[in-house]
Coordinates of C-alpha atoms and ligand atoms in Angstrom, one line a residue:
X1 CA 98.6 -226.7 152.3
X2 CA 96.8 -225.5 148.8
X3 CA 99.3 -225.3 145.8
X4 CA 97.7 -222.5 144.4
X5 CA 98.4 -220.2 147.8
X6 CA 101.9 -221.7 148.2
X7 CA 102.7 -220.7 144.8
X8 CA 101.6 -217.1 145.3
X9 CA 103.3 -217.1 148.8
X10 CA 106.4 -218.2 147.0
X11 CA 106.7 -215.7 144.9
X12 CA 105.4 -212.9 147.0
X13 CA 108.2 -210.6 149.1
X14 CA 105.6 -208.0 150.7
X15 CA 102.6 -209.9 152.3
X16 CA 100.1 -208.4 154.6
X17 CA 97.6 -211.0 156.5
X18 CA 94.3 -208.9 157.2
X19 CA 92.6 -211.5 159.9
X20 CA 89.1 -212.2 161.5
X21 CA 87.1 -214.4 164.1
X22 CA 87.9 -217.3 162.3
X23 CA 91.5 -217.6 162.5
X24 CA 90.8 -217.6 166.5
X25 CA 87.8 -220.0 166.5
X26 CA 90.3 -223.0 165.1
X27 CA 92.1 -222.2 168.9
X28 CA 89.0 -222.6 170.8
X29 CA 87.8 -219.1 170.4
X30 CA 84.5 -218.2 169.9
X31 CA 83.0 -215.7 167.8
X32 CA 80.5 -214.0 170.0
X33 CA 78.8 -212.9 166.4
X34 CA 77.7 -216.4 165.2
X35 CA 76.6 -217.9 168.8
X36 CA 74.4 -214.9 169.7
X37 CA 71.7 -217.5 170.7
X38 CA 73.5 -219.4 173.5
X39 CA 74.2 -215.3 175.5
X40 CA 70.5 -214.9 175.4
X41 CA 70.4 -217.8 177.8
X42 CA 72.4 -215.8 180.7
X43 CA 72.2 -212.2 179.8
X44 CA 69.3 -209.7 179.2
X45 CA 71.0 -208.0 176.1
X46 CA 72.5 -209.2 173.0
X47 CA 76.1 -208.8 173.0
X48 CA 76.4 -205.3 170.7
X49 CA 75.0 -204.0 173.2
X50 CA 77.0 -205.4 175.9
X51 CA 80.2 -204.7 174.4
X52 CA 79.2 -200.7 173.8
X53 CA 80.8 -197.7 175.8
X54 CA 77.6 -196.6 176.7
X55 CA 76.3 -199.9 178.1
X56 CA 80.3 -200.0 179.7
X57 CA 79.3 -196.7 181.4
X58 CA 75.7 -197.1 182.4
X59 CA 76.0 -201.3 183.7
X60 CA 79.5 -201.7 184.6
X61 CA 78.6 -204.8 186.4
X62 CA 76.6 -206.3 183.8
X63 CA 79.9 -205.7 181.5
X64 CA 82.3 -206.7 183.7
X65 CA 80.2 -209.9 184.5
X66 CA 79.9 -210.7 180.3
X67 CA 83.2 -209.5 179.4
X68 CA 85.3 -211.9 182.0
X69 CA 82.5 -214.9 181.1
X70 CA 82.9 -214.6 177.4
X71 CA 85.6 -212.2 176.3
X72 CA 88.5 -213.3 178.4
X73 CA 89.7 -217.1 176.7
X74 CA 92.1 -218.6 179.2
X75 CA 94.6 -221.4 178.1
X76 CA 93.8 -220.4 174.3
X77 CA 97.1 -221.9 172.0
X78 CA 98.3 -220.3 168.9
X79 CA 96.9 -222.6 166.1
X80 CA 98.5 -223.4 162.7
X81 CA 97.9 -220.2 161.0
X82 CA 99.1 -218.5 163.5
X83 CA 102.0 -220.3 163.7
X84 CA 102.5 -219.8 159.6
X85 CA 102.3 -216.4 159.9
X86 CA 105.3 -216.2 162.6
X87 CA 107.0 -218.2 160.3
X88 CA 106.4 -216.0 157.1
X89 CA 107.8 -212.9 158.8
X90 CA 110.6 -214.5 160.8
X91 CA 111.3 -215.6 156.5
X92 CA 110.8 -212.2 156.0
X93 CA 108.2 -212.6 153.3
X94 CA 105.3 -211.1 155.8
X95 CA 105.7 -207.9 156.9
X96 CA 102.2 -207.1 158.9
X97 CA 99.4 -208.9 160.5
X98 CA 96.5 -206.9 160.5
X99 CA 93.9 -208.5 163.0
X100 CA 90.6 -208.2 164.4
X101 CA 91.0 -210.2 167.2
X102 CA 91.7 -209.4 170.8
X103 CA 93.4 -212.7 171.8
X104 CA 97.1 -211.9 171.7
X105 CA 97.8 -215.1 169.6
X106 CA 99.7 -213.8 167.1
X107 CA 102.2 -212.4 169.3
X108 CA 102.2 -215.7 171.1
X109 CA 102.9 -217.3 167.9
X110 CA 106.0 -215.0 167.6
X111 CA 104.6 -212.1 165.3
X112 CA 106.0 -209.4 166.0
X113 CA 104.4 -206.8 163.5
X114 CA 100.8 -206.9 164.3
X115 CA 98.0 -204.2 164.4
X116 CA 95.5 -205.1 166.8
X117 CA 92.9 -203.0 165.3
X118 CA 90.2 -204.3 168.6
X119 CA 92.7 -203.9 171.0
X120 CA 94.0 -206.4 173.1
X121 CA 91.6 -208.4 176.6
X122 CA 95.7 -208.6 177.5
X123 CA 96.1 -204.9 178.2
X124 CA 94.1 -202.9 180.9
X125 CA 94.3 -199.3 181.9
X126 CA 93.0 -197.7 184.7
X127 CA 91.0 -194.9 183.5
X128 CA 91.9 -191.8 186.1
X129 CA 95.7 -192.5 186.5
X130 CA 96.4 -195.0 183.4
X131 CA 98.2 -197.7 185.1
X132 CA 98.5 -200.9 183.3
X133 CA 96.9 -204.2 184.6
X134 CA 97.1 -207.3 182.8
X135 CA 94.0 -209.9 182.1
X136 CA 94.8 -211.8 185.6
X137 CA 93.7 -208.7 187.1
X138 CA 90.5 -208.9 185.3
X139 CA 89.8 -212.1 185.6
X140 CA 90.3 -212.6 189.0
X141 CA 88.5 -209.4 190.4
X142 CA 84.4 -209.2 191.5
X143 CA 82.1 -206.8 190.2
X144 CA 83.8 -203.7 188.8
X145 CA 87.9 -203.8 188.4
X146 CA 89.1 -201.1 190.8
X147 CA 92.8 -199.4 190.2
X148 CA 94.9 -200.8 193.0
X149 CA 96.4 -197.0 193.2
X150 CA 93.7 -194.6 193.3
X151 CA 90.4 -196.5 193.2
X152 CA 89.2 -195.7 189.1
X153 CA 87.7 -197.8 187.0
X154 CA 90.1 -200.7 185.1
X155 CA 88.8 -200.7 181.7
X156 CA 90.3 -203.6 178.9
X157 CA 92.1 -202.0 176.4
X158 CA 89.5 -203.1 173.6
X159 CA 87.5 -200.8 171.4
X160 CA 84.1 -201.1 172.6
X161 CA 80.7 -200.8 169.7
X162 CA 80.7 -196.5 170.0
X163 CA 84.8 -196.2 170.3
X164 CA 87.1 -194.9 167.5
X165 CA 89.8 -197.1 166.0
X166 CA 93.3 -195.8 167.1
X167 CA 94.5 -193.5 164.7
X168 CA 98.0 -195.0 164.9
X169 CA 97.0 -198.6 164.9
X170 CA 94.9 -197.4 161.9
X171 CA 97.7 -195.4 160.0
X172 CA 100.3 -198.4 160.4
X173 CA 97.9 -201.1 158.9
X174 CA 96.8 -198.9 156.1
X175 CA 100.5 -198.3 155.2
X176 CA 101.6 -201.8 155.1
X177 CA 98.0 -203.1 153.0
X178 CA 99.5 -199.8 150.8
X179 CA 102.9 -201.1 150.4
X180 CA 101.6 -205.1 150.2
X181 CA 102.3 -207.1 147.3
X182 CA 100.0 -210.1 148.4
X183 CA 96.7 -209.4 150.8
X184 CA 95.8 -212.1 152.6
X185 CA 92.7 -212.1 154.0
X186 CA 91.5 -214.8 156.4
X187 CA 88.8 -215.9 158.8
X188 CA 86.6 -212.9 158.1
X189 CA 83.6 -212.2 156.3
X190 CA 84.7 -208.4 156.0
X191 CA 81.5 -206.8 157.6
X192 CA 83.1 -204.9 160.4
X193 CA 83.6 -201.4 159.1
X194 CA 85.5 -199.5 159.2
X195 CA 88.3 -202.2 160.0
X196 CA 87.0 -203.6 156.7
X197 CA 87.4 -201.0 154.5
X198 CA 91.1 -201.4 154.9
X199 CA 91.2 -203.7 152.3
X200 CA 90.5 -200.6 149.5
X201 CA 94.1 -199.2 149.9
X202 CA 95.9 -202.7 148.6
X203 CA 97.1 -202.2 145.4
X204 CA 99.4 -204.9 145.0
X205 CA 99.1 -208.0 142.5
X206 CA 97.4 -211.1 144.5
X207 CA 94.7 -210.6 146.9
X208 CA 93.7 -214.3 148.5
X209 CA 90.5 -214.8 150.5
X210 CA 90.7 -218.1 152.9
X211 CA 86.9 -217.9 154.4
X212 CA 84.5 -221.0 154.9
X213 CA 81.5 -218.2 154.0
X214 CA 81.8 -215.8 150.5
X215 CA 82.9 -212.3 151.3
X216 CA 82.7 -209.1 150.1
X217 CA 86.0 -209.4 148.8
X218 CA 85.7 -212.6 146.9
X219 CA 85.3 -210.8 143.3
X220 CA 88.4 -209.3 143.5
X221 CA 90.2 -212.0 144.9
X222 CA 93.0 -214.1 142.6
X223 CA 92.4 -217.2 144.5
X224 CA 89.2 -218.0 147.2
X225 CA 89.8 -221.1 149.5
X226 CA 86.8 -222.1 151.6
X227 CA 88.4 -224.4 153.8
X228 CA 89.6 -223.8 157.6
X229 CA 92.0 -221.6 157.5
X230 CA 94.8 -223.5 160.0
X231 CA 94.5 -226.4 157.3
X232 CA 95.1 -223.9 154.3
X233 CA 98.1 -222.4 156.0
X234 CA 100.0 -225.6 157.6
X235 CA 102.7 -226.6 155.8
X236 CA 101.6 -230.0 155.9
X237 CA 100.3 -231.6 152.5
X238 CA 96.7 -231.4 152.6
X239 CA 96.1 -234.4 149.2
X240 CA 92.4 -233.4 149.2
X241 CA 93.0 -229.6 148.2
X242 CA 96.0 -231.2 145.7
Ligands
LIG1 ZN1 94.4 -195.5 188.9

């Protein structure tokens, strides 16, 4: 808990939490950005080029291999600032998460307004007739996913490097950051566009960045924690940050 955030949240009615890599990391969730080293080890390609639609097309096997090896997190828990974040909307002071991530952890937390902007490893869809297959499915199958129905390809419901954002996923975050009056923005270091150009329609009065690196956003920001972000937003008393 930091004073200075719970004051703002406090007197805040509108908030909008814009999230990254780090919120997942604190629940055992890597971010396949910052331990690019350790894939070279088992893979010929860096991950970006894994993780494209073209690479999806062209090596299925290769991405089916990384993808349930390093993109499927089994067992993962909501973490504290997950768990704050239910709580702020269930309060009704939160009104959107806005996420990066592809864990489902917010919704496990209890969120219930949250844009995936990534997509979701939890959702599958075959790619001929559309039918849905959860990430057991994945997981458990060899080689390339096969639709149990008519044989196509099962592709995660994840926007590859190359793939558009969906428009509606899009158009519902952008009107929430619009309507905000507190941003927070968390475990991110805001480098993903265009997911992180979001951040250009708030127009409301605080904007808090809670990020252990700077960020883009930092100059703009009210109030910049660089602390681990499910220490920031547990209610517990944190006396260092006092
Ligand atoms: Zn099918």
């Amino acid at each position: 808990m930091v004073k200075a955030l719970e004051d703002i949240i406090a007197a805040s009615s509108s908030i909008v939490f814009f999230g990254g890599a780090g919120v997942s990391t604190e629940s055992g969730i890597p971010d396949f950005r910052s331990v690019d080293g350790l894939y070279h080890q088992k893979y010929d390609y860096p991950p970006e080029t894994i993780l494209s639609h073209t690479f999806w097309e062209q090596n299925p096997h290769e991405f089916y291999r990384f993808y349930r090896d390093k993109m499927i997190v089994r067992g993962a828990k909501p973490n504290a600032a997950h768990l704050r974040l239910a709580r702020l909307e269930q309060q009704g002071k939160l009104k959107a998460v806005v996420t990066q991530n592809i864990d489902g952890l917010h919704q496990a937390a209890g969120s219930k307004t949250v844009y995936e902007l990534h997509g979701s490893t939890l959702r599958n869809y075959c790619v001929d007739c559309g039918k849905f297959y959860d990430v057991d499915f994945v997981a458990n199958s060899t080689g390339v996913p096969r639709c149990t129905v008519c044989g196509g390809i099962v592709k995660p419901d994840v926007v590859l490097y190359e793939e558009c954002l969906d428009e509606a996923t899009m158009a519902g975050a952008i009107a929430a950051i619009r309507k905000a009056d507190t941003l927070i923005i968390g475990g991110t270091s805001l480098v993903v566009y265009p997911a992180a150009g979001l951040i250009h329609y708030f127009r409301g009065r605080h904007l808090v960045v809670i990020n252990m690196q700077p960020t883009a956003a930092d100059k703009a920001a009210d109030l910049c924690i660089a602390k681990p972000i499910g220490q920031v937003l547990s209610e517990k008393i944190d006396l260092d940050a006092q």
